[in-house]
PDB file of C-alpha atoms in Angstrom:
ATOM      1  CA  MET R   1      90.713 104.999 115.307  1.00 46.00           C
ATOM      2  CA  LYS R   2      92.770 107.999 114.245  1.00 49.00           C
ATOM      3  CA  LYS R   3      95.485 105.758 112.788  1.00 51.00           C
ATOM      4  CA  ARG R   4      92.910 103.783 110.810  1.00 47.00           C
ATOM      5  CA  GLY R   5      91.484 107.025 109.407  1.00 45.00           C
ATOM      6  CA  GLN R   6      94.910 108.220 108.341  1.00 50.00           C
ATOM      7  CA  ILE R   7      95.657 104.930 106.600  1.00 50.00           C
ATOM      8  CA  THR R   8      92.305 105.092 104.802  1.00 49.00           C
ATOM      9  CA  ILE R   9      92.884 108.576 103.426  1.00 51.00           C
ATOM     10  CA  PHE R  10      96.400 107.748 102.260  1.00 53.00           C
ATOM     11  CA  ILE R  11      95.243 104.610 100.487  1.00 50.00           C
ATOM     12  CA  ILE R  12      92.751 106.793  98.637  1.00 49.00           C
ATOM     13  CA  LEU R  13      95.396 109.408  97.833  1.00 54.00           C
ATOM     14  CA  GLY R  14      97.781 106.725  96.639  1.00 55.00           C
ATOM     15  CA  ILE R  15      95.153 105.307  94.307  1.00 50.00           C
ATOM     16  CA  ILE R  16      94.287 108.779  92.987  1.00 51.00           C
ATOM     17  CA  ILE R  17      97.922 109.592  92.209  1.00 59.00           C
ATOM     18  CA  LEU R  18      98.617 106.169  90.695  1.00 53.00           C
ATOM     19  CA  ILE R  19      95.555 106.163  88.432  1.00 49.00           C
ATOM     20  CA  SER R  20      95.979 109.801  87.389  1.00 54.00           C
ATOM     21  CA  ILE R  21      99.627 109.405  86.386  1.00 59.00           C
ATOM     22  CA  GLY R  22      98.958 106.019  84.814  1.00 56.00           C
ATOM     23  CA  ILE R  23      96.259 107.456  82.563  1.00 49.00           C
ATOM     24  CA  ALA R  24      98.310 110.528  81.704  1.00 56.00           C
ATOM     25  CA  VAL R  25     101.370 108.469  80.792  1.00 59.00           C
ATOM     26  CA  TYR R  26      99.172 106.134  78.727  1.00 53.00           C
ATOM     27  CA  PHE R  27      97.920 109.006  76.604  1.00 51.00           C
ATOM     28  CA  THR R  28     101.417 110.436  76.342  1.00 54.00           C
ATOM     29  CA  THR R  29     102.549 107.241  74.598  1.00 56.00           C
ATOM     30  CA  LYS R  30     100.067 108.037  71.836  1.00 53.00           C
ATOM     31  CA  GLU R  31     101.655 111.394  71.085  1.00 52.00           C
ATOM     32  CA  THR R  32     104.636 112.455  69.065  1.00 46.00           C
ATOM     33  CA  ILE R  33     107.550 113.699  71.160  1.00 47.00           C
ATOM     34  CA  LYS R  34     107.511 117.489  71.216  1.00 49.00           C
ATOM     35  CA  PRO R  35     110.225 119.925  72.279  1.00 44.00           C
ATOM     36  CA  ILE R  36     109.641 121.931  75.436  1.00 48.00           C
ATOM     37  CA  LYS R  37     109.253 125.504  74.206  1.00 49.00           C
ATOM     38  CA  LYS R  38     112.074 126.130  71.798  1.00 53.00           C
ATOM     39  CA  THR R  39     112.914 123.999  68.819  1.00 58.00           C
ATOM     40  CA  PRO R  40     116.660 123.385  68.726  1.00 70.00           C
ATOM     41  CA  ILE R  41     118.318 123.705  65.346  1.00 80.00           C
ATOM     42  CA  ILE R  42     119.838 120.305  64.628  1.00 86.00           C
ATOM     43  CA  ALA R  43     122.064 119.566  61.644  1.00 87.00           C
ATOM     44  CA  GLU R  44     120.330 117.052  59.401  1.00 89.00           C
ATOM     45  CA  GLU R  45     123.184 114.552  59.473  1.00 91.00           C
ATOM     46  CA  VAL R  46     123.042 114.221  63.292  1.00 93.00           C
ATOM     47  CA  GLN R  47     119.259 114.394  63.692  1.00 94.00           C
ATOM     48  CA  PRO R  48     119.025 110.583  64.146  1.00 95.00           C
ATOM     49  CA  VAL R  49     121.408 110.774  67.122  1.00 96.00           C
ATOM     50  CA  TYR R  50     119.442 113.629  68.687  1.00 96.00           C
ATOM     51  CA  ASP R  51     116.157 111.761  68.252  1.00 95.00           C
ATOM     52  CA  TYR R  52     117.692 108.587  69.683  1.00 96.00           C
ATOM     53  CA  VAL R  53     118.764 110.347  72.887  1.00 97.00           C
ATOM     54  CA  VAL R  54     115.422 112.158  73.236  1.00 96.00           C
ATOM     55  CA  ASN R  55     113.547 108.856  72.826  1.00 96.00           C
ATOM     56  CA  CYS R  56     115.652 107.353  75.614  1.00 97.00           C
ATOM     57  CA  ILE R  57     114.987 110.306  77.920  1.00 97.00           C
ATOM     58  CA  ASN R  58     111.303 110.116  77.078  1.00 94.00           C
ATOM     59  CA  GLU R  59     111.000 106.407  77.941  1.00 94.00           C
ATOM     60  CA  ILE R  60     113.119 106.634  81.103  1.00 96.00           C
ATOM     61  CA  SER R  61     111.187 109.626  82.401  1.00 95.00           C
ATOM     62  CA  LYS R  62     107.837 107.902  81.760  1.00 91.00           C
ATOM     63  CA  ASP R  63     109.032 104.973  83.872  1.00 91.00           C
ATOM     64  CA  GLY R  64     110.204 107.400  86.550  1.00 93.00           C
ATOM     65  CA  LEU R  65     106.878 109.261  86.583  1.00 91.00           C
ATOM     66  CA  THR R  66     104.976 106.006  86.938  1.00 87.00           C
ATOM     67  CA  LEU R  67     107.184 105.040  89.881  1.00 87.00           C
ATOM     68  CA  LEU R  68     106.677 108.463  91.469  1.00 87.00           C
ATOM     69  CA  GLY R  69     102.935 107.917  91.228  1.00 83.00           C
ATOM     70  CA  GLN R  70     103.045 104.421  92.662  1.00 81.00           C
ATOM     71  CA  GLN R  71     105.284 105.423  95.561  1.00 86.00           C
ATOM     72  CA  GLY R  72     103.628 108.661  96.598  1.00 83.00           C
ATOM     73  CA  GLY R  73     106.291 111.012  95.242  1.00 87.00           C
ATOM     74  CA  TYR R  74     109.371 108.890  95.939  1.00 90.00           C
ATOM     75  CA  ILE R  75     111.524 106.980  93.473  1.00 91.00           C
ATOM     76  CA  THR R  76     113.971 105.898  96.146  1.00 91.00           C
ATOM     77  CA  ILE R  77     112.103 105.339  99.407  1.00 89.00           C
ATOM     78  CA  PRO R  78     114.124 106.479 102.460  1.00 88.00           C
ATOM     79  CA  THR R  79     115.522 103.676 104.627  1.00 89.00           C
ATOM     80  CA  ALA R  80     113.692 105.020 107.689  1.00 86.00           C
ATOM     81  CA  ILE R  81     110.367 104.485 105.922  1.00 86.00           C
ATOM     82  CA  GLN R  82     111.276 101.073 104.501  1.00 86.00           C
ATOM     83  CA  ARG R  83     112.184  99.812 107.978  1.00 86.00           C
ATOM     84  CA  THR R  84     108.858 100.916 109.478  1.00 86.00           C
ATOM     85  CA  PRO R  85     106.094  98.749 107.972  1.00 83.00           C
ATOM     86  CA  ASP R  86     103.221 100.813 109.347  1.00 82.00           C
ATOM     87  CA  SER R  87     104.610 103.997 107.739  1.00 82.00           C
ATOM     88  CA  PHE R  88     103.692 102.851 104.225  1.00 82.00           C
ATOM     89  CA  VAL R  89     101.020 100.898 102.378  1.00 79.00           C
ATOM     90  CA  ALA R  90     102.267  97.930 100.324  1.00 78.00           C
ATOM     91  CA  ALA R  91     100.850  98.033  96.800  1.00 71.00           C
ATOM     92  CA  ASP R  92     101.548  94.354  96.124  1.00 72.00           C
ATOM     93  CA  PRO R  93     101.690  91.155  98.232  1.00 74.00           C
ATOM     94  CA  ARG R  94     105.499  91.162  98.381  1.00 73.00           C
ATOM     95  CA  GLY R  95     105.753  94.839  99.246  1.00 68.00           C
ATOM     96  CA  VAL R  96     107.983  95.624  96.276  1.00 74.00           C
ATOM     97  CA  VAL R  97     106.033  98.813  95.574  1.00 78.00           C
ATOM     98  CA  LYS R  98     105.308 100.904  98.664  1.00 81.00           C
ATOM     99  CA  THR R  99     103.196 104.037  99.083  1.00 81.00           C
ATOM    100  CA  PRO R 100     104.597 105.986 102.067  1.00 83.00           C
ATOM    101  CA  LEU R 101     102.148 107.813 104.320  1.00 80.00           C
ATOM    102  CA  TRP R 102     102.450 111.554 103.896  1.00 79.00           C
ATOM    103  CA  TYR R 103     101.514 112.043 107.547  1.00 76.00           C
ATOM    104  CA  TYR R 104     102.872 109.634 110.122  1.00 78.00           C
ATOM    105  CA  GLU R 105     102.850 109.888 113.919  1.00 80.00           C
ATOM    106  CA  GLY R 106     102.340 113.633 113.852  1.00 76.00           C
ATOM    107  CA  GLU R 107     105.038 114.232 111.204  1.00 79.00           C
ATOM    108  CA  ASP R 108     104.291 115.711 107.777  1.00 79.00           C
ATOM    109  CA  ARG R 109     106.319 113.601 105.333  1.00 81.00           C
ATOM    110  CA  THR R 110     104.918 115.067 102.125  1.00 85.00           C
ATOM    111  CA  PRO R 111     107.711 115.030  99.507  1.00 89.00           C
ATOM    112  CA  PRO R 112     108.097 118.612  98.168  1.00 92.00           C
ATOM    113  CA  LEU R 113     107.758 119.242  94.437  1.00 93.00           C
ATOM    114  CA  ASN R 114     111.428 120.233  94.101  1.00 94.00           C
ATOM    115  CA  PHE R 115     112.405 116.976  95.829  1.00 95.00           C
ATOM    116  CA  MET R 116     110.321 115.026  93.299  1.00 93.00           C
ATOM    117  CA  GLU R 117     111.949 116.948  90.444  1.00 96.00           C
ATOM    118  CA  ARG R 118     115.380 115.964  91.783  1.00 96.00           C
ATOM    119  CA  GLU R 119     114.269 112.337  92.194  1.00 96.00           C
ATOM    120  CA  LEU R 120     113.205 112.144  88.553  1.00 97.00           C
ATOM    121  CA  ALA R 121     116.355 113.936  87.364  1.00 98.00           C
ATOM    122  CA  ALA R 122     118.566 111.472  89.269  1.00 97.00           C
ATOM    123  CA  TYR R 123     116.590 108.557  87.807  1.00 98.00           C
ATOM    124  CA  ILE R 124     117.183 109.846  84.264  1.00 98.00           C
ATOM    125  CA  LYS R 125     120.863 110.542  84.886  1.00 97.00           C
ATOM    126  CA  LYS R 126     121.490 107.036  86.208  1.00 97.00           C
ATOM    127  CA  ARG R 127     119.737 105.193  83.375  1.00 97.00           C
ATOM    128  CA  LEU R 128     120.518 107.282  80.294  1.00 97.00           C
ATOM    129  CA  PRO R 129     123.971 105.808  79.523  1.00 96.00           C
ATOM    130  CA  GLU R 130     122.586 102.269  79.644  1.00 96.00           C
ATOM    131  CA  CYS R 131     119.655 103.205  77.416  1.00 97.00           C
ATOM    132  CA  THR R 132     121.878 104.713  74.739  1.00 96.00           C
ATOM    133  CA  GLY R 133     124.150 101.671  74.882  1.00 95.00           C
ATOM    134  CA  ASN R 134     127.319 103.652  74.227  1.00 93.00           C
ATOM    135  CA  PHE R 135     125.768 104.467  70.834  1.00 96.00           C
ATOM    136  CA  GLU R 136     126.631 101.048  69.427  1.00 94.00           C
ATOM    137  CA  ALA R 137     123.680 101.388  67.047  1.00 93.00           C
ATOM    138  CA  PHE R 138     125.512 104.237  65.289  1.00 95.00           C
ATOM    139  CA  LYS R 139     129.077 102.944  65.258  1.00 92.00           C
ATOM    140  CA  GLU R 140     129.072 102.271  61.501  1.00 91.00           C
ATOM    141  CA  GLN R 141     127.889 105.800  60.702  1.00 92.00           C
ATOM    142  CA  TYR R 142     129.445 108.006  63.366  1.00 94.00           C
ATOM    143  CA  ASN R 143     132.268 108.268  65.850  1.00 95.00           C
ATOM    144  CA  ILE R 144     130.508 109.539  68.996  1.00 96.00           C
ATOM    145  CA  THR R 145     132.302 110.751  72.103  1.00 95.00           C
ATOM    146  CA  ALA R 146     130.010 111.334  75.090  1.00 96.00           C
ATOM    147  CA  SER R 147     130.819 113.433  78.145  1.00 95.00           C
ATOM    148  CA  LYS R 148     130.591 111.646  81.488  1.00 94.00           C
ATOM    149  CA  GLU R 149     128.641 114.581  82.931  1.00 97.00           C
ATOM    150  CA  ILE R 150     124.866 114.328  82.458  1.00 98.00           C
ATOM    151  CA  ILE R 151     122.652 117.055  83.931  1.00 98.00           C
ATOM    152  CA  PRO R 152     118.879 116.513  83.618  1.00 98.00           C
ATOM    153  CA  ILE R 153     116.775 119.526  84.621  1.00 97.00           C
ATOM    154  CA  VAL R 154     113.175 118.600  85.501  1.00 97.00           C
ATOM    155  CA  THR R 155     110.435 121.195  85.920  1.00 96.00           C
ATOM    156  CA  PHE R 156     106.832 120.515  86.939  1.00 94.00           C
ATOM    157  CA  THR R 157     104.404 123.071  85.501  1.00 92.00           C
ATOM    158  CA  ASN R 158     100.620 123.171  85.816  1.00 89.00           C
ATOM    159  CA  GLU R 159     100.189 121.325  82.521  1.00 87.00           C
ATOM    160  CA  HIS R 160     103.412 119.442  81.827  1.00 90.00           C
ATOM    161  CA  VAL R 161     106.548 117.787  83.089  1.00 93.00           C
ATOM    162  CA  LEU R 162     109.420 119.472  81.246  1.00 95.00           C
ATOM    163  CA  ILE R 163     112.818 117.845  80.908  1.00 96.00           C
ATOM    164  CA  GLU R 164     115.969 119.452  79.541  1.00 96.00           C
ATOM    165  CA  THR R 165     119.090 117.309  79.639  1.00 97.00           C
ATOM    166  CA  ILE R 166     122.550 118.783  79.267  1.00 97.00           C
ATOM    167  CA  TRP R 167     124.893 116.127  77.852  1.00 97.00           C
ATOM    168  CA  GLN R 168     127.715 116.936  75.469  1.00 97.00           C
ATOM    169  CA  LEU R 169     128.148 114.626  72.505  1.00 97.00           C
ATOM    170  CA  LYS R 170     130.843 115.114  69.884  1.00 96.00           C
ATOM    171  CA  ILE R 171     129.704 113.407  66.696  1.00 96.00           C
ATOM    172  CA  LYS R 172     132.206 112.871  63.910  1.00 94.00           C
ATOM    173  CA  ARG R 173     131.106 111.876  60.424  1.00 91.00           C
ATOM    174  CA  PHE R 174     133.737 111.803  57.715  1.00 88.00           C
ATOM    175  CA  GLU R 175     135.805 114.959  58.338  1.00 88.00           C
ATOM    176  CA  ARG R 176     133.112 116.972  60.092  1.00 92.00           C
ATOM    177  CA  THR R 177     132.513 117.079  63.861  1.00 94.00           C
ATOM    178  CA  THR R 178     129.188 118.298  65.287  1.00 94.00           C
ATOM    179  CA  THR R 179     128.446 118.938  68.963  1.00 94.00           C
ATOM    180  CA  LEU R 180     125.087 118.291  70.603  1.00 96.00           C
ATOM    181  CA  ASP R 181     124.668 119.326  74.226  1.00 94.00           C
ATOM    182  CA  ARG R 182     120.964 119.897  74.986  1.00 95.00           C
ATOM    183  CA  PHE R 183     118.056 117.506  74.619  1.00 96.00           C
ATOM    184  CA  THR R 184     114.463 118.444  75.422  1.00 94.00           C
ATOM    185  CA  THR R 185     111.227 116.533  75.883  1.00 94.00           C
ATOM    186  CA  SER R 186     107.990 116.862  77.857  1.00 93.00           C
ATOM    187  CA  HIS R 187     104.999 114.877  79.117  1.00 91.00           C
ATOM    188  CA  ASN R 188     101.388 115.995  79.350  1.00 87.00           C
ATOM    189  CA  VAL R 189     101.218 114.963  83.002  1.00 85.00           C
ATOM    190  CA  ARG R 190      99.694 117.442  85.458  1.00 83.00           C
ATOM    191  CA  LEU R 191     101.784 116.147  88.322  1.00 85.00           C
ATOM    192  CA  LYS R 192     102.009 119.535  90.028  1.00 86.00           C
ATOM    193  CA  GLN R 193      98.209 119.846  90.111  1.00 83.00           C
ATOM    194  CA  MET R 194      97.840 116.265  91.386  1.00 81.00           C
ATOM    195  CA  TRP R 195     100.340 116.943  94.170  1.00 83.00           C
ATOM    196  CA  GLU R 196      98.607 120.176  95.170  1.00 84.00           C
ATOM    197  CA  MET R 197      95.201 118.446  95.259  1.00 79.00           C
ATOM    198  CA  ALA R 198      96.497 115.530  97.339  1.00 77.00           C
ATOM    199  CA  ASN R 199      98.418 117.833  99.683  1.00 77.00           C
ATOM    200  CA  ARG R 200      95.365 120.027 100.298  1.00 78.00           C
ATOM    201  CA  ALA R 201      93.197 116.963 100.944  1.00 74.00           C
ATOM    202  CA  MET R 202      95.737 115.537 103.394  1.00 70.00           C
ATOM    203  CA  LYS R 203      96.089 118.761 105.368  1.00 70.00           C
ATOM    204  CA  THR R 204      92.317 119.349 105.442  1.00 71.00           C
ATOM    205  CA  GLU R 205      91.626 115.771 106.567  1.00 63.00           C
ATOM    206  CA  ASN R 206      94.162 116.014 109.384  1.00 63.00           C
ATOM    207  CA  LYS R 207      92.562 119.277 110.488  1.00 66.00           C
ATOM    208  CA  GLN R 208      88.899 118.276 110.183  1.00 61.00           C
ATOM    209  CA  GLN R 209      89.302 114.488 110.656  1.00 58.00           C
ATOM    210  CA  TRP R 210      86.670 113.415 108.140  1.00 49.00           C
ATOM    211  CA  PHE R 211      87.466 109.712 108.394  1.00 46.00           C
ATOM    212  CA  GLU R 212      87.915 109.659 112.168  1.00 44.00           C
TER     213      GLU R 212
END
């Protein structure tokens, strides 16, 4: 009976997180991309390149946030969880999307906020080069040399998900070379608040055993 109660509460939590992030990301798509807190000064001739990179980061991070919501705070689900069918709830018939239980066999498996920040940062880092396509779209206008090192920094605040990506681009146009190295964007997703609400509910349920 206890196991059934735990599964019930985590199905509910999974639905809450999924719907909340889904709605938030939906409304975010209606908004203009805004810088985090400071507006970088970008030379007019390279503004299209800056905007192109920021758009890529914006789209990739929205996909990553949706996946975090669907999978209970994980983008890459640990092998130990994937190999234990009763430690997650399958969100589709084939089990492609899994929502891991945050509490399983007496173990608290709640993914910490800083872990989720790192998950999203790694997701952005892996997919950004492919999204920009080696800047083929700009080859007739610019000669762009991109550093291999990409460092996304993700921060969850009470109101937003903030993303600053350090990636050095040297952009040559005619005889002038301009360097861009920081790209910022944000989403109006209250992921930190959602996590705190779900975490409190999970701990309280395990203590008071509402569903048992």
